[in-house]
Short mmCIF file of C-alpha atoms and ligand atoms in Angstrom, two decimals:
data_model
loop_
_atom_site.label_atom_id
_atom_site.label_comp_id
_atom_site.label_asym_id
_atom_site.label_seq_id
_atom_site.Cartn_x
_atom_site.Cartn_y
_atom_site.Cartn_z
CA UNK A 1360 159.07 -52.64 -70.43
CA UNK A 1361 158.01 -55.62 -73.36
CA UNK A 1362 156.47 -54.09 -76.73
CA UNK A 1363 152.72 -55.76 -77.06
CA UNK A 1364 151.03 -56.22 -80.42
CA UNK A 1365 147.63 -57.84 -81.18
CA UNK A 1366 145.31 -57.36 -83.48
CA UNK A 1367 141.62 -57.60 -84.18
CA UNK A 1368 139.42 -57.59 -87.16
CA UNK A 1369 136.87 -55.44 -88.10
CA UNK A 1370 133.80 -57.96 -89.34
CA UNK A 1371 131.35 -59.68 -86.86
CA UNK A 1372 129.67 -58.54 -83.84
CA UNK A 1373 131.99 -58.41 -80.48
CA UNK A 1374 130.61 -60.73 -77.94
CA UNK A 1375 131.17 -61.00 -74.01
CA UNK A 1376 133.77 -63.89 -74.89
CA UNK A 1377 135.79 -61.01 -77.07
CA UNK A 1378 135.27 -58.35 -74.06
CA UNK A 1379 136.47 -61.04 -70.89
CA UNK A 1380 139.26 -62.76 -72.88
CA UNK A 1381 141.05 -60.08 -74.42
CA UNK A 1382 138.94 -56.29 -75.10
CA UNK A 1383 138.86 -55.51 -71.22
CA UNK A 1384 142.35 -57.07 -70.49
CA UNK A 1385 143.90 -55.02 -73.19
CA UNK A 1386 142.43 -52.18 -71.44
CA UNK A 1387 143.33 -53.11 -68.00
CA UNK A 1388 147.01 -53.64 -68.41
CA UNK A 1389 147.45 -50.63 -71.62
CA UNK A 1390 151.33 -49.37 -71.77
CA UNK A 1391 152.50 -46.17 -74.17
CA UNK A 1392 154.36 -49.32 -75.36
CA UNK A 1393 151.32 -51.64 -76.56
CA UNK A 1394 150.15 -51.39 -79.75
CA UNK A 1395 146.53 -52.03 -80.95
CA UNK A 1396 145.64 -52.42 -84.99
CA UNK A 1397 141.93 -52.85 -85.79
CA UNK A 1398 143.12 -55.45 -88.98
CA UNK A 1399 140.63 -54.45 -92.34
CA UNK A 1400 142.99 -54.96 -94.59
CA UNK A 1401 142.89 -59.23 -93.63
CA UNK A 1402 139.28 -57.94 -93.56
CA UNK A 1403 139.30 -58.38 -97.34
CA UNK A 1404 140.52 -61.40 -97.61
CA UNK A 1405 137.33 -62.54 -97.84
CA UNK A 1406 134.45 -60.36 -99.74
CA UNK A 1407 133.57 -57.51 -98.18
CA UNK A 1408 131.00 -54.68 -98.51
CA UNK A 1409 132.70 -51.49 -99.20
CA UNK A 1410 129.93 -49.38 -96.93
CA UNK A 1411 129.95 -51.91 -94.25
CA UNK A 1412 133.76 -53.08 -93.72
CA UNK A 1413 134.13 -48.80 -93.22
CA UNK A 1414 130.71 -49.05 -90.72
CA UNK A 1415 132.52 -51.85 -88.73
CA UNK A 1416 135.80 -50.74 -88.86
CA UNK A 1417 134.49 -47.45 -87.33
CA UNK A 1418 132.44 -49.20 -84.67
CA UNK A 1419 135.31 -51.88 -83.63
CA UNK A 1420 137.46 -48.51 -82.99
CA UNK A 1421 133.91 -46.98 -81.17
CA UNK A 1422 134.08 -50.50 -78.94
CA UNK A 1423 138.07 -50.40 -77.79
CA UNK A 1424 137.25 -46.74 -76.60
CA UNK A 1425 134.51 -47.56 -74.85
CA UNK A 1426 136.29 -50.69 -73.73
CA UNK A 1427 139.20 -47.64 -72.46
CA UNK A 1428 141.73 -48.37 -74.37
CA UNK A 1429 143.18 -44.54 -74.30
CA UNK A 1430 145.43 -42.80 -77.20
CA UNK A 1431 147.09 -40.96 -75.31
CA UNK A 1432 148.46 -44.08 -73.60
CA UNK A 1433 148.41 -46.83 -75.46
CA UNK A 1434 148.48 -46.73 -80.01
CA UNK A 1435 145.29 -47.70 -81.09
CA UNK A 1436 144.91 -47.27 -85.43
CA UNK A 1437 143.81 -48.89 -88.65
CA UNK A 1438 146.00 -51.43 -90.10
CA UNK A 1439 145.44 -49.31 -93.95
CA UNK A 1440 145.94 -46.51 -92.55
CA UNK A 1441 149.67 -47.46 -92.10
CA UNK A 1442 151.22 -48.72 -95.41
CA UNK A 1443 154.03 -50.40 -94.51
CA UNK A 1444 151.82 -53.17 -93.45
CA UNK A 1445 151.09 -54.09 -96.86
CA UNK A 1446 155.11 -53.06 -97.89
CA UNK A 1447 156.75 -55.36 -95.54
CA UNK A 1448 153.97 -58.10 -96.06
CA UNK A 1449 155.54 -58.56 -99.39
CA UNK A 1450 158.90 -58.65 -98.98
CA UNK A 1451 157.50 -61.55 -95.95
CA UNK A 1452 156.03 -63.10 -98.53
CA UNK A 1453 159.60 -63.33 -100.42
CA UNK A 1454 160.87 -65.30 -97.60
CA UNK A 1455 157.44 -67.45 -97.08
CA UNK A 1456 157.40 -70.64 -99.20
CA UNK A 1457 153.96 -71.85 -100.27
CA UNK A 1458 154.43 -75.21 -98.22
CA UNK A 1459 155.12 -72.91 -94.56
CA UNK A 1460 151.27 -71.32 -96.22
CA UNK A 1461 149.93 -74.64 -96.90
CA UNK A 1462 150.39 -76.17 -93.48
CA UNK A 1463 147.97 -73.05 -91.27
CA UNK A 1464 145.08 -74.99 -89.91
CA UNK A 1465 142.91 -71.23 -89.93
CA UNK A 1466 143.70 -71.42 -94.07
CA UNK A 1467 142.76 -75.35 -94.81
CA UNK A 1468 139.41 -74.43 -92.19
CA UNK A 1469 138.78 -71.29 -94.40
CA UNK A 1470 139.04 -72.76 -97.96
CA UNK A 1471 137.95 -76.02 -97.10
CA UNK A 1472 135.28 -76.43 -100.14
CA UNK A 1473 135.50 -73.49 -101.17
CA UNK A 1474 135.71 -73.64 -105.15
CA UNK A 1475 137.62 -70.35 -105.52
CA UNK A 1476 139.39 -68.84 -102.43
CA UNK A 1477 141.59 -65.44 -102.35
CA UNK A 1478 145.71 -65.46 -102.92
CA UNK A 1479 145.07 -62.94 -99.95
CA UNK A 1480 143.67 -65.72 -97.59
CA UNK A 1481 146.51 -67.91 -98.54
CA UNK A 1482 149.04 -65.05 -97.65
CA UNK A 1483 146.89 -63.46 -94.47
CA UNK A 1484 149.11 -64.89 -91.99
CA UNK A 1485 152.44 -63.60 -93.63
CA UNK A 1486 150.60 -60.27 -93.11
CA UNK A 1487 149.83 -60.67 -89.48
CA UNK A 1488 153.76 -61.22 -89.62
CA UNK A 1489 154.03 -57.81 -90.75
CA UNK A 1490 152.31 -56.44 -88.20
CA UNK A 1491 154.07 -57.80 -85.25
CA UNK A 1492 157.12 -57.47 -86.26
CA UNK A 1493 156.76 -53.87 -88.18
CA UNK A 1494 156.70 -52.56 -84.28
CA UNK A 1495 159.67 -55.37 -82.90
CA UNK A 1496 156.77 -56.64 -80.28
CA UNK A 1497 158.41 -58.54 -77.62
CA UNK A 1498 154.49 -60.23 -76.74
CA UNK A 1499 151.35 -61.06 -79.50
CA UNK A 1500 148.17 -61.34 -76.83
CA UNK A 1501 145.97 -63.85 -79.22
CA UNK A 1502 143.44 -67.13 -78.66
CA UNK A 1503 144.82 -69.94 -78.96
CA UNK A 1504 143.67 -70.50 -82.69
CA UNK A 1505 146.13 -67.82 -83.61
CA UNK A 1506 149.19 -69.36 -82.09
CA UNK A 1507 150.48 -71.36 -85.34
CA UNK A 1508 150.29 -67.61 -87.14
CA UNK A 1509 152.76 -66.18 -83.85
CA UNK A 1510 154.57 -69.40 -84.53
CA UNK A 1511 155.73 -68.29 -88.45
CA UNK A 1512 155.98 -65.02 -87.71
CA UNK A 1513 158.95 -66.02 -85.39
CA UNK A 1514 160.14 -68.24 -88.04
CA UNK A 1515 159.83 -66.16 -91.04
CA UNK A 1516 161.83 -63.39 -88.39
CA UNK A 1517 164.48 -65.12 -87.74
CA UNK A 1518 164.97 -66.40 -90.79
CA UNK A 1519 165.35 -63.05 -92.07
CA UNK A 1520 167.53 -62.26 -89.41
CA UNK A 1521 169.85 -65.03 -90.31
CA UNK A 1522 169.49 -64.23 -93.85
CA UNK A 1523 169.98 -59.96 -93.97
CA UNK A 1524 171.28 -59.53 -90.24
CA UNK A 1525 169.88 -58.81 -86.94
CA UNK A 1526 166.27 -57.06 -87.74
CA UNK A 1527 163.48 -58.23 -85.91
CA UNK A 1528 162.25 -58.98 -82.62
CA UNK A 1529 161.00 -62.41 -82.37
CA UNK A 1530 157.69 -62.63 -80.80
CA UNK A 1531 156.12 -64.72 -78.33
CA UNK A 1532 152.23 -65.30 -78.61
CA UNK A 1533 150.43 -64.48 -75.00
CA UNK A 1534 147.39 -67.12 -73.92
CA UNK A 1535 143.97 -65.13 -72.23
CA UNK A 1536 144.43 -67.04 -68.59
CA UNK A 1537 141.75 -69.89 -67.71
CA UNK A 1538 139.69 -68.03 -66.29
CA UNK A 1539 139.20 -65.19 -69.02
CA UNK A 1540 137.32 -68.18 -71.17
CA UNK A 1541 133.85 -67.97 -71.61
CA UNK A 1542 131.60 -70.59 -73.49
CA UNK A 1543 128.78 -70.75 -75.48
CA UNK A 1544 125.47 -70.67 -74.08
CA UNK A 1545 123.93 -73.53 -76.00
CA UNK A 1546 127.22 -75.45 -77.21
CA UNK A 1547 128.15 -75.83 -73.83
CA UNK A 1548 131.59 -77.25 -74.77
CA UNK A 1549 132.99 -74.42 -77.52
CA UNK A 1550 134.16 -71.19 -77.22
CA UNK A 1551 131.96 -68.62 -77.46
CA UNK A 1552 133.62 -67.57 -80.54
CA UNK A 1553 132.74 -65.30 -83.80
CA UNK A 1554 133.66 -68.53 -86.16
CA UNK A 1555 130.49 -70.88 -84.16
CA UNK A 1556 127.16 -70.59 -85.56
CA UNK A 1557 125.08 -70.19 -82.42
CA UNK A 1558 123.64 -66.67 -82.37
CA UNK A 1559 121.64 -67.43 -79.47
CA UNK A 1560 124.77 -68.80 -77.52
CA UNK A 1561 126.32 -65.90 -77.79
CA UNK A 1562 126.20 -62.36 -75.60
CA UNK A 1563 127.35 -59.03 -78.33
CA UNK A 1564 128.38 -56.19 -76.65
CA UNK A 1565 126.15 -54.13 -79.22
CA UNK A 1566 122.55 -56.08 -77.82
CA UNK A 1567 119.91 -54.89 -75.56
CA UNK A 1568 119.64 -55.48 -71.65
CA UNK A 1569 116.35 -57.16 -72.86
CA UNK A 1570 118.17 -59.94 -75.48
CA UNK A 1571 121.26 -60.48 -72.92
CA UNK A 1572 118.18 -61.92 -70.76
CA UNK A 1573 117.07 -63.56 -72.65
CA UNK A 1574 119.97 -65.33 -74.22
CA UNK A 1575 121.26 -66.18 -70.55
CA UNK A 1576 117.42 -67.59 -69.23
CA UNK A 1577 117.49 -69.96 -72.34
CA UNK A 1578 120.71 -71.16 -71.81
CA UNK A 1579 121.42 -75.01 -71.42
CA UNK A 1580 121.61 -76.17 -68.38
CA UNK A 1581 121.72 -79.87 -67.31
CA UNK A 1582 119.34 -82.43 -65.04
CA UNK A 1583 118.89 -82.13 -61.42
CA UNK A 1584 117.76 -78.54 -59.75
CA UNK A 1585 121.28 -77.98 -58.04
CA UNK A 1586 123.33 -75.20 -58.94
CA UNK A 1587 126.85 -76.36 -58.36
CA UNK A 1588 130.15 -77.02 -60.43
CA UNK A 1589 130.28 -80.50 -61.67
CA UNK A 1590 131.83 -82.84 -64.75
CA UNK A 1591 128.49 -83.57 -65.28
CA UNK A 1592 126.69 -80.10 -64.88
CA UNK A 1593 128.45 -78.48 -68.00
CA UNK A 1594 125.48 -75.72 -68.77
CA UNK A 1595 125.56 -74.78 -65.20
CA UNK A 1596 129.37 -75.16 -64.87
CA UNK A 1597 129.65 -72.86 -67.57
CA UNK A 1598 127.27 -70.16 -66.15
CA UNK A 1599 128.51 -70.49 -63.10
CA UNK A 1600 132.01 -69.63 -64.28
CA UNK A 1601 130.52 -67.06 -66.08
CA UNK A 1602 129.42 -64.91 -63.17
CA UNK A 1603 132.39 -65.49 -61.45
CA UNK A 1604 134.65 -63.79 -64.24
CA UNK A 1605 131.69 -60.54 -64.45
CA UNK A 1606 131.91 -60.03 -60.98
CA UNK A 1607 135.10 -61.29 -59.50
CA UNK A 1608 133.70 -63.78 -57.01
CA UNK A 1609 135.27 -67.50 -56.87
CA UNK A 1610 132.50 -70.09 -57.74
CA UNK A 1611 132.37 -71.64 -54.00
CA UNK A 1612 131.01 -68.49 -53.24
CA UNK A 1613 128.42 -68.51 -55.78
CA UNK A 1614 127.72 -72.13 -55.18
CA UNK A 1615 126.63 -71.15 -51.59
CA UNK A 1616 124.70 -68.05 -52.52
CA UNK A 1617 122.79 -70.19 -54.28
CA UNK A 1618 122.04 -73.38 -52.25
CA UNK A 1619 118.86 -73.90 -52.19
CA UNK A 1620 117.47 -72.09 -54.90
CA UNK A 1621 116.27 -73.28 -58.85
CA UNK A 1622 117.67 -72.76 -62.29
CA UNK A 1623 115.02 -69.66 -62.48
CA UNK A 1624 116.52 -67.50 -60.18
CA UNK A 1625 120.27 -68.02 -61.03
CA UNK A 1626 119.59 -67.65 -64.30
CA UNK A 1627 117.58 -64.18 -63.45
CA UNK A 1628 120.75 -63.14 -61.23
CA UNK A 1629 123.76 -64.18 -63.88
CA UNK A 1630 121.74 -62.02 -66.73
CA UNK A 1631 121.62 -59.33 -64.28
CA UNK A 1632 124.97 -59.76 -63.07
CA UNK A 1633 126.26 -59.92 -67.05
CA UNK A 1634 123.97 -56.97 -67.67
CA UNK A 1635 125.66 -54.39 -65.20
CA UNK A 1636 129.26 -55.47 -65.75
CA UNK A 1637 128.77 -54.40 -69.12
CA UNK A 1638 126.19 -51.09 -68.64
CA UNK A 1639 129.14 -48.87 -68.51
CA UNK A 1640 131.06 -49.85 -71.77
CA UNK A 1641 127.53 -50.35 -73.39
CA UNK A 1642 126.78 -46.93 -72.25
CA UNK A 1643 130.52 -45.09 -73.32
CA UNK A 1644 129.92 -46.91 -76.16
CA UNK A 1645 126.30 -45.48 -77.38
CA UNK A 1646 127.88 -41.66 -76.42
CA UNK A 1647 131.08 -42.31 -79.04
CA UNK A 1648 129.02 -43.47 -81.98
CA UNK A 1649 127.41 -39.45 -81.95
CA UNK A 1650 130.97 -38.40 -81.84
CA UNK A 1651 132.16 -39.37 -85.13
CA UNK A 1652 135.33 -36.48 -85.03
CA UNK A 1653 136.47 -37.70 -81.77
CA UNK A 1654 136.41 -41.48 -83.30
CA UNK A 1655 138.58 -40.28 -86.01
CA UNK A 1656 140.80 -37.80 -84.10
CA UNK A 1657 141.74 -40.64 -81.77
CA UNK A 1658 142.48 -43.08 -85.11
CA UNK A 1659 144.27 -40.08 -86.69
CA UNK A 1660 146.57 -39.84 -83.56
CA UNK A 1661 147.18 -43.76 -83.33
CA UNK A 1662 147.76 -43.80 -87.24
CA UNK A 1663 150.80 -41.27 -86.92
CA UNK A 1664 152.18 -43.30 -83.45
CA UNK A 1665 152.27 -46.51 -85.07
CA UNK A 1666 153.98 -45.16 -88.70
CA UNK A 1667 156.93 -43.18 -87.07
CA UNK A 1668 157.86 -46.45 -85.31
CA UNK A 1669 156.60 -48.87 -88.38
CA UNK A 1670 158.60 -46.36 -90.82
CA UNK A 1671 161.77 -47.31 -88.84
CA UNK A 1672 161.63 -51.02 -89.41
CA UNK A 1673 160.95 -50.70 -92.57
CA UNK A 1674 163.65 -48.40 -93.52
CA UNK A 1675 166.22 -51.12 -92.11
CA UNK A 1676 164.74 -53.61 -94.22
CA UNK A 1677 165.10 -51.78 -97.53
CA UNK A 1678 168.24 -51.47 -96.20
CA UNK A 1679 169.36 -54.71 -95.39
CA UNK A 1680 166.92 -56.34 -98.39
CA UNK A 1681 169.16 -54.18 -100.65
CA UNK A 1682 166.03 -51.44 -101.97
CA UNK A 1683 167.09 -48.10 -102.70
CA UNK A 1684 166.54 -46.15 -99.89
CA UNK A 1685 164.15 -43.34 -99.99
CA UNK A 1686 164.78 -39.96 -101.56
N1 LIG B 2217 144.07 -62.83 -87.31
C1 LIG B 2217 143.64 -62.96 -85.94
C2 LIG B 2217 142.56 -62.98 -85.87
O1 LIG B 2217 142.43 -63.25 -86.65
C3 LIG B 2217 144.10 -61.13 -86.36
C4 LIG B 2217 145.12 -60.35 -86.24
C5 LIG B 2217 145.65 -59.83 -87.53
C6 LIG B 2217 146.59 -60.45 -85.39
N2 LIG B 2217 147.15 -59.16 -87.39
C7 LIG B 2217 147.29 -59.22 -86.39
C8 LIG B 2217 146.92 -61.15 -83.61
C9 LIG B 2217 148.52 -59.48 -85.17
C10 LIG B 2217 147.61 -60.06 -83.53
C11 LIG B 2217 148.71 -60.33 -84.05
O2 LIG B 2217 142.33 -63.01 -84.43
#
């Protein structure tokens, strides 16, 4: 059974792309060997308002539980609740080089044009490596933009193992299936992503059904009037892909269904399909939001399970490196 670990930042609002591409799949495939970490220590690599950070951490936990992650099956926890993350990160920082961290594309993008960036933003991928290696993960489900960080994790693990003896499992990135890519409704050649500035192009999990409907009705379509997938019809193709993803129908069947109908009818049906798809998770979220004690209890339980695994790895690391054992 493969050990799986993934991390998600409590920053920005979750959107349909996060849900279709990652979270819904985590829930569907969850196993006792799967770990999901809300990475609040990564969030503070850029300035955060404390109350806002606290709020978004609980909020993200609610969404993950609403999506169906079950604390009795998998392990869902908050990164800062398990002190070993920061501790292993330090040890790994002493194995990583300035050169390799300087080559990280995400760092280059996030620091470009900034007068001053935190050291934490630079060492961010090492903390991510610690998240992964503490749990001896085999697989790391991530978006394509995180592949380089998982490669770095492998390199650091390999280097540590060579220098100090076999300690860490070498992980590999697993990317979402092709059908799980949701495109922006306005910028039709871009993925729906936090990093893309396109408020009208992203369907948020936390918005109302009316807002979702409005965004779909205003989605960019193409010239012509036919509803069919084609290279010269990227807007319509994206909406067909979206409807296929949320209904589980194939594109050809959808094209046949919309034969003779115009864009207006088409979009109304897409909007309804998206709302119907999100309705259960939105309503469970609303319930959980009123029950902070239950959310807290879930996270406490998750931290306990995570800590047991992390502590064991960290003990081995201290021993290998020559740090005296804790009494
Ligand atoms: N850096 C990841 C992102 O921005 C989040 C993350 C932190 C992560 N730690 C992780 C992802 C460990 C996978 C495994 O999406």
